[in-house]
C-alpha positions as a LaTeX table, in Angstrom:
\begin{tabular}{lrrr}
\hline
Residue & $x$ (\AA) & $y$ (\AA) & $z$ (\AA) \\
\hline
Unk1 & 172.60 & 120.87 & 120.28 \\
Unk2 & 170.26 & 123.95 & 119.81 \\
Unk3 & 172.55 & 127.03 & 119.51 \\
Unk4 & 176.47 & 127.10 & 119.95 \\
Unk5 & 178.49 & 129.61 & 120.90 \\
Unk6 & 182.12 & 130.89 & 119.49 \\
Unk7 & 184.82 & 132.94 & 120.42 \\
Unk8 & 185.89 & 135.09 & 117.88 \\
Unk9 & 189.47 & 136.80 & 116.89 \\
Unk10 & 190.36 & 138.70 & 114.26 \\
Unk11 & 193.04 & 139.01 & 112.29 \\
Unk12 & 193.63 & 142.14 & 113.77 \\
Unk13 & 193.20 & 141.06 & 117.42 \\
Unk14 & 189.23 & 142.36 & 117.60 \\
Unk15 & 186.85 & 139.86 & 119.66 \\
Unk16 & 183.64 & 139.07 & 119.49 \\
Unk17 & 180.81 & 136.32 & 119.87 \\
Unk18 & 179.52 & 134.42 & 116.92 \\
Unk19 & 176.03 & 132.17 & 118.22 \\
Unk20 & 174.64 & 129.88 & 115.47 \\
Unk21 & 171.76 & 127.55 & 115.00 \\
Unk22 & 171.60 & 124.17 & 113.15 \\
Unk23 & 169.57 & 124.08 & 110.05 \\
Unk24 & 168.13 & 121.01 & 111.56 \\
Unk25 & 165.56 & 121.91 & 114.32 \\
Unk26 & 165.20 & 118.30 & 115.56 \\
Unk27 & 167.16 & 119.26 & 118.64 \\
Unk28 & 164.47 & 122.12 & 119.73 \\
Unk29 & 161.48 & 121.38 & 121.66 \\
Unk30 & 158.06 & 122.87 & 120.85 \\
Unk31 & 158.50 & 125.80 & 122.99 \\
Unk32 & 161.93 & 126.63 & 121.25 \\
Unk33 & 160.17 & 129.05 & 118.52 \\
Unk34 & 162.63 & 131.45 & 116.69 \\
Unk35 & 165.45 & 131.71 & 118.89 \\
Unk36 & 167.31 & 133.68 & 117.62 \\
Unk37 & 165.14 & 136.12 & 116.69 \\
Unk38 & 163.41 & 135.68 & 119.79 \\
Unk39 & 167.46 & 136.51 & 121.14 \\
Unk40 & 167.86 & 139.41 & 119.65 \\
Unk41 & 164.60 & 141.24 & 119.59 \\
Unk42 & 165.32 & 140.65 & 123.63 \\
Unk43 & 168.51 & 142.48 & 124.00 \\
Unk44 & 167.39 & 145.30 & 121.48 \\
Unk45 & 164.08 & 145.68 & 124.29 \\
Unk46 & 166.72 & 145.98 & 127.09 \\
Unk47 & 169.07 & 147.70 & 125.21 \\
Unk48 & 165.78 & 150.53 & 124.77 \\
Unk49 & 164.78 & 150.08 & 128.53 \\
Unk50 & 167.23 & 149.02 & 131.42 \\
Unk51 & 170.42 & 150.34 & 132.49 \\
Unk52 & 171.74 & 146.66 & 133.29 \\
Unk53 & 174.47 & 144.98 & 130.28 \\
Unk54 & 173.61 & 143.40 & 127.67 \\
Unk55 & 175.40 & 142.40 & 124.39 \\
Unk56 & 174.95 & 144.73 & 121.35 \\
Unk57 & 174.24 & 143.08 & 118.18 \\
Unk58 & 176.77 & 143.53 & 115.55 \\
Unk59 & 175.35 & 141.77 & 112.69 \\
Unk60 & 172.12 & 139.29 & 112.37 \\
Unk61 & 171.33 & 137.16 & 109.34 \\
Unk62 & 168.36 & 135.48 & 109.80 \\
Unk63 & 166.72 & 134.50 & 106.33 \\
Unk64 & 169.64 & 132.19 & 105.61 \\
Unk65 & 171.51 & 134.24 & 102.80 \\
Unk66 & 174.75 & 132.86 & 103.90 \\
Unk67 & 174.56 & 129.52 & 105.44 \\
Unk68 & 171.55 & 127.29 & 106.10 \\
Unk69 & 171.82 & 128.62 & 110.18 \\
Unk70 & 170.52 & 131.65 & 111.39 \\
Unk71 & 173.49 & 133.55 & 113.83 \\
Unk72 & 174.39 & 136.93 & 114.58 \\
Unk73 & 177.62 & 138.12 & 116.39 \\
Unk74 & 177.79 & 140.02 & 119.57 \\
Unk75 & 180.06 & 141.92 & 121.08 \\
Unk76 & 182.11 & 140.38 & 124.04 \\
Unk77 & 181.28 & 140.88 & 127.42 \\
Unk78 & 183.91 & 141.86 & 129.86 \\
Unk79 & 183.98 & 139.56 & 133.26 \\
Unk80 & 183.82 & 135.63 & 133.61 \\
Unk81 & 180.54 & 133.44 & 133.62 \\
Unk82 & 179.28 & 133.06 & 136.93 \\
Unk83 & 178.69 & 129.50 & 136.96 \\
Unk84 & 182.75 & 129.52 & 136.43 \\
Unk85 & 183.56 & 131.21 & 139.42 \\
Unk86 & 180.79 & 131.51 & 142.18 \\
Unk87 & 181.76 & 129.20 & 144.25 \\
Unk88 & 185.15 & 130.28 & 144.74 \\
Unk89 & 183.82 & 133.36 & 145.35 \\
Unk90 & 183.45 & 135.17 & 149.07 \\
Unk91 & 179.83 & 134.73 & 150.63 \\
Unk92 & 179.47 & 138.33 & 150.64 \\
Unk93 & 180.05 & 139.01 & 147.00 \\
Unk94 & 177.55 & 136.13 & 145.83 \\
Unk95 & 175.33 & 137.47 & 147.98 \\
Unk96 & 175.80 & 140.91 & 146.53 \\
Unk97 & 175.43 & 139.59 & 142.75 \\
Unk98 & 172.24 & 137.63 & 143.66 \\
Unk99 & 171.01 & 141.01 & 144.60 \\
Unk100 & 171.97 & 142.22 & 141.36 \\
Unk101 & 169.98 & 139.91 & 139.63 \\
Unk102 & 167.28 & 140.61 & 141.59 \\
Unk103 & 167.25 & 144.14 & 140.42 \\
Unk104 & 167.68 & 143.21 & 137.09 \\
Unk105 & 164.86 & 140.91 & 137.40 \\
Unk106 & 162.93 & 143.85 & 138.42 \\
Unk107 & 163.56 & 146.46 & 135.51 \\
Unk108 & 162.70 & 144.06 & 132.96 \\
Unk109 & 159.07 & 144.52 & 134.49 \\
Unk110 & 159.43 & 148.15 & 133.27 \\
Unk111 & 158.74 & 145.87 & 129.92 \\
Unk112 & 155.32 & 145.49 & 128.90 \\
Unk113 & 153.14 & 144.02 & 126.68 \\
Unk114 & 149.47 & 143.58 & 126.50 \\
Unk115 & 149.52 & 140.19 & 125.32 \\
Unk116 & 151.49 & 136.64 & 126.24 \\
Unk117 & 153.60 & 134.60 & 124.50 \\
Unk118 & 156.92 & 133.24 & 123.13 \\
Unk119 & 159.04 & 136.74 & 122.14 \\
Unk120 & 160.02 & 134.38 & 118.42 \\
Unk121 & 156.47 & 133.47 & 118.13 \\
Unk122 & 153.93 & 135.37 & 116.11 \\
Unk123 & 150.96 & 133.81 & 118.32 \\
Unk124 & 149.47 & 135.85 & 121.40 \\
Unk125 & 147.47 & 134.80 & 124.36 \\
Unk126 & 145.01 & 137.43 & 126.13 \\
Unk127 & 145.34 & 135.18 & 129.09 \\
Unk128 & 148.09 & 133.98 & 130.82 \\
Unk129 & 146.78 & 131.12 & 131.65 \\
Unk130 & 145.90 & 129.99 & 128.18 \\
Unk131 & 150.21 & 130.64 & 127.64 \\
Unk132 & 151.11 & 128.54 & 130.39 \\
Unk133 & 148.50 & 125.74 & 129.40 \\
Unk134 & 149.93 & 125.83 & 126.09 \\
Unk135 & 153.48 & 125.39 & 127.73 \\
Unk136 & 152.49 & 122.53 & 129.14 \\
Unk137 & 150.54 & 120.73 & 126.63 \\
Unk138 & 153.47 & 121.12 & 124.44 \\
Unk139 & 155.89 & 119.90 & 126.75 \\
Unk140 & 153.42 & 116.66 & 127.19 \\
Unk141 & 153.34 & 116.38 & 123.04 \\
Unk142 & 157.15 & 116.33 & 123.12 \\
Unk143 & 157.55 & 113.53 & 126.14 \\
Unk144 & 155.46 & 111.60 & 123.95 \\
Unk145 & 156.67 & 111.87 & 120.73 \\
Unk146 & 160.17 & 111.12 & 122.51 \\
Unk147 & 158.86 & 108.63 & 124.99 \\
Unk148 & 159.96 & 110.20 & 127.98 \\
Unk149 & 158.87 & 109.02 & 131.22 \\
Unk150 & 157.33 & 112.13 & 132.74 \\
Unk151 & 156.35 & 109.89 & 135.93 \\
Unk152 & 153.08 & 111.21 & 136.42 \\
Unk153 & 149.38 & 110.73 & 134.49 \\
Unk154 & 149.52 & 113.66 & 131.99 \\
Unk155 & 145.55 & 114.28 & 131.84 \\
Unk156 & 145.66 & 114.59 & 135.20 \\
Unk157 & 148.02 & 117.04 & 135.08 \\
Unk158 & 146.63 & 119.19 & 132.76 \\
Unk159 & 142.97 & 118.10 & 134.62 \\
Unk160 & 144.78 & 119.93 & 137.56 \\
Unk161 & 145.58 & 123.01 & 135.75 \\
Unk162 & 142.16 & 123.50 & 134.29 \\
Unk163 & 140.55 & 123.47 & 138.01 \\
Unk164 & 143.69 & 126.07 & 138.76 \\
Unk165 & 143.58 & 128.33 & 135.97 \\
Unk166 & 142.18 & 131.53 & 137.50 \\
Unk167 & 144.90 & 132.07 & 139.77 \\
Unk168 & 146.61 & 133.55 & 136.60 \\
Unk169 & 143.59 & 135.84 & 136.31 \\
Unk170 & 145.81 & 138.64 & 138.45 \\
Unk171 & 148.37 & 138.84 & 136.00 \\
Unk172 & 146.24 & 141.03 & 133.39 \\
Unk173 & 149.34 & 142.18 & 131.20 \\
Unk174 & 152.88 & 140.86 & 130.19 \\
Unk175 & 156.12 & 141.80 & 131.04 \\
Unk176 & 159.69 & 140.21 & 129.36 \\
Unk177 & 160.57 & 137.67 & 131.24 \\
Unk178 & 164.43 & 135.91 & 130.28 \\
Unk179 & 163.29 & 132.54 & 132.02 \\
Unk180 & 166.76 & 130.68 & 132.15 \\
Unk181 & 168.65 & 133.57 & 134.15 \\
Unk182 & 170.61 & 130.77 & 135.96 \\
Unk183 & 174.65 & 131.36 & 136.65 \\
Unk184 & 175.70 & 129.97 & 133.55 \\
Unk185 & 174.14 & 133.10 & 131.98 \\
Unk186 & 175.17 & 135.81 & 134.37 \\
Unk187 & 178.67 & 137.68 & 134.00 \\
Unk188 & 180.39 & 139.09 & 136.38 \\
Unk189 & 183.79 & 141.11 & 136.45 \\
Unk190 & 184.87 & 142.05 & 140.34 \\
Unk191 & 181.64 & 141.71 & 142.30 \\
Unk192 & 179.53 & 143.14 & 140.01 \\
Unk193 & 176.96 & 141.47 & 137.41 \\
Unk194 & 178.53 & 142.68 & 134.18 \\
Unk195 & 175.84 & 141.32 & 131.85 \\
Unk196 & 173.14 & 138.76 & 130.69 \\
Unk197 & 173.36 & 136.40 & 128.08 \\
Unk198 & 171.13 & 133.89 & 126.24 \\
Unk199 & 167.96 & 135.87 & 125.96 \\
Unk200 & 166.75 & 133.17 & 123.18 \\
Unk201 & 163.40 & 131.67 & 125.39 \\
Unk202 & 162.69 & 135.40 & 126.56 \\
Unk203 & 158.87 & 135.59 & 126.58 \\
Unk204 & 156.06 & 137.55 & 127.28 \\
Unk205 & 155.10 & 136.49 & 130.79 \\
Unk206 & 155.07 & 136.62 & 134.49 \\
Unk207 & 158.33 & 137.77 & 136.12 \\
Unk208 & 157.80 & 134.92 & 138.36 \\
Unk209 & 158.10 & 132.64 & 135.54 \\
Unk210 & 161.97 & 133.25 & 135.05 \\
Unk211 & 164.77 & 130.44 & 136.98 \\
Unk212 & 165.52 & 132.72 & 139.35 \\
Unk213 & 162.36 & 131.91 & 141.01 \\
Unk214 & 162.41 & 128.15 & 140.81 \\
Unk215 & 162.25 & 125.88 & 143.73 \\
Unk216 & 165.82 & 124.82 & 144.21 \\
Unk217 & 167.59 & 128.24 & 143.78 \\
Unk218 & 164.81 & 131.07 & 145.13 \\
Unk219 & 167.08 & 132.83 & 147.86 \\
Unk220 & 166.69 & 135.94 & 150.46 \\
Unk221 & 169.33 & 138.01 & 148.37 \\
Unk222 & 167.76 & 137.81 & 145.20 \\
Unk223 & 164.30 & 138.89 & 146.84 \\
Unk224 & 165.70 & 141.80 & 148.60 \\
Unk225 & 166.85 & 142.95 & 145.42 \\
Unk226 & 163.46 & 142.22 & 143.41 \\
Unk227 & 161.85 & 144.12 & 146.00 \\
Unk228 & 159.98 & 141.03 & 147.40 \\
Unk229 & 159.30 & 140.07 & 150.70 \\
Unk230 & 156.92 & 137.45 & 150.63 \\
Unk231 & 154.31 & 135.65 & 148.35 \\
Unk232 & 150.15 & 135.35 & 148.55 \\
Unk233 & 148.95 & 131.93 & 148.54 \\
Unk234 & 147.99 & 132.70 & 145.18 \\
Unk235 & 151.05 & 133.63 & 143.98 \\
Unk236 & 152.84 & 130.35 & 145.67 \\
Unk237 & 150.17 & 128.17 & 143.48 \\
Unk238 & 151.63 & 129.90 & 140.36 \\
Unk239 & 155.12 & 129.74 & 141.57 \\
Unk240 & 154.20 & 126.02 & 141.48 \\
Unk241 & 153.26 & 125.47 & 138.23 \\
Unk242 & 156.14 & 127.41 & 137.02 \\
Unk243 & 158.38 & 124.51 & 138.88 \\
Unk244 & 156.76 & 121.95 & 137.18 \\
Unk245 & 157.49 & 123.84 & 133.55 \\
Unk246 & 160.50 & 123.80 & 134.26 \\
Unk247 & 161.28 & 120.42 & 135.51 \\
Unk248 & 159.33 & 119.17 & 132.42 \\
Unk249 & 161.13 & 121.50 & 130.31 \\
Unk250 & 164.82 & 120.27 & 131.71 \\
Unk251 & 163.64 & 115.91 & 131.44 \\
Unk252 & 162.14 & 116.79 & 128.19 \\
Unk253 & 165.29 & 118.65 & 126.67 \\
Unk254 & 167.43 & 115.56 & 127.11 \\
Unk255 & 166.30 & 113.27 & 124.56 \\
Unk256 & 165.85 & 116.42 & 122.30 \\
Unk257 & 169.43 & 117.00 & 122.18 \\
Unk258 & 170.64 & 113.71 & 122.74 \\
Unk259 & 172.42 & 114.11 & 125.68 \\
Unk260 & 174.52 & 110.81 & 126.33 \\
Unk261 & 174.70 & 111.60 & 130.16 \\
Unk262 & 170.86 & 111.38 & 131.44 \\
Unk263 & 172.00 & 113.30 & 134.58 \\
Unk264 & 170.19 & 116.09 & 134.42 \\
Unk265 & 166.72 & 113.85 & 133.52 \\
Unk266 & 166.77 & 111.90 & 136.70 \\
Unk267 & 167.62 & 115.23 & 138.66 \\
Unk268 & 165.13 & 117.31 & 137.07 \\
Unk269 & 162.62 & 114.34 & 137.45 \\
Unk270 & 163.46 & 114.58 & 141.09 \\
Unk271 & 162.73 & 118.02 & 141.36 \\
Unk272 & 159.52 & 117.50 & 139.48 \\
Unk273 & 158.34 & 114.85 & 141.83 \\
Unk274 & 158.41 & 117.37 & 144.64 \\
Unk275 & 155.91 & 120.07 & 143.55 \\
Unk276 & 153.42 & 117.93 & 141.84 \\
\hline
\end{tabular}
């Protein structure tokens, strides 16, 4: 795996969340830089800046003075996971929390940064278009140094980019982006979002970047609450190659950490097939 999470108690009844790497990095791909740094230096940022949940950081060891993993505990959210109880779940009150996440998609945009990049890394891009390239031609060095079947001609692909590249040039600075905001990392408690977890691929980006915008899940609810109506044509060609990260991201990840169930390969592939 590439981080695990544990449930906590105390002798004297406290709770909290303990998250905890491998010393063995074999199971991360090439855009899996510092996670947990990358984690907490995320919620601290929100913490500073948003008025939406997130976990505060009770302790964070890092150089390894303890154990060979880095891990920090967290406190624990109130609520359930989302991806527990959604669909269970009135259609009102998931329509509610998707426009919850669509405002909390928003006020991380009140986070800027001149530059792009991974939040773990120490490398910056001027351009977001040289980020995203370098997304890609990572994900490409990992299918083949795995020998995954991406199912398409990968010069081509990145061919395809090059002639595409300036409709990043819009984007001139960064905001934090969470990028795997799916229901598995929402809480909820009632029928409100109660907080965010698993800010460990946070990056410097485009907001459009994060899951929330991705081909199979992009709803009407979430928009209204992002404050988007519609997109430019410009904007749709970006949305586009943000698909195809992720899909390449999500085939790639299996044979990182060894999934024995390929299921999510052949649907990701799937998906991928469809935008490029």
């Amino acid at each position: 795996m590439c981080n695990v999470t544990y449930n906590i108690t105390f002798s004297d009844g406290d709770e909290c969340i303990l998250k905890i790497a491998a010393k063995d990095r074999t199971g991360n791909t090439s855009n899996e830089i510092r996670l947990m740094d990358a984690e907490v230096t995320a919620m601290k940022l929100v913490r500073e800046n948003c008025s939406f949940k997130v976990a505060d950081v009770l302790a964070y060891d890092c150089p390894g003075t303890i154990c060979d993993g880095d891990y920090f505990f967290m406190e624990k959210l109130p609520g359930s996971n989302y991806s527990f109880i959604k669909d269970n779940l009135p259609e009102e009150t998931n329509r509610k929390i998707a426009r919850e996440i669509g405002c909390i998609s928003r006020q991380l945009c009140s986070i800027t940064n001149p530059q792009f990049g991974f939040l773990g890394d120490t490398v910056r891009y001027d351009s977001l278009s040289d980020f995203v390239r370098k997304m890609l031609a990572n994900l490409i060095y990992d299918a083949q140094k795995k020998n995954v079947d991406l199912c398409c001609d990968a010069d081509k692909l990145l061919k395809c980019f090059e002639e595409e590249k300036h409709i990043f040039d819009e984007v001139s600075f960064a905001t934090l982006v969470h990028w795997d905001m799916w229901e598995g990392n929402v809480f909820v408690d009632g029928d409100h979002v109660s907080g965010i977890i698993d800010w460990e691929r946070a990056m410097w980006g485009e907001a459009f970047m994060d899951d929330r915008f991705r081909k199979h899940n992009l709803n009407k609810d979430f928009l209204e609450g992002f404050g988007k109506q519609d997109f430019t044509e410009t904007e749709l060609k970006r949305l586009r190659w943000y698909d195809i990260i992720l899909y390449m991201t999500m085939m790639v990840e299996v044979f990182y950490r060894e999934f024995e169930d390929k299921g999510q390969y052949y649907w990701s592939r799937d998906q991928f097939l469809s935008v490029i």
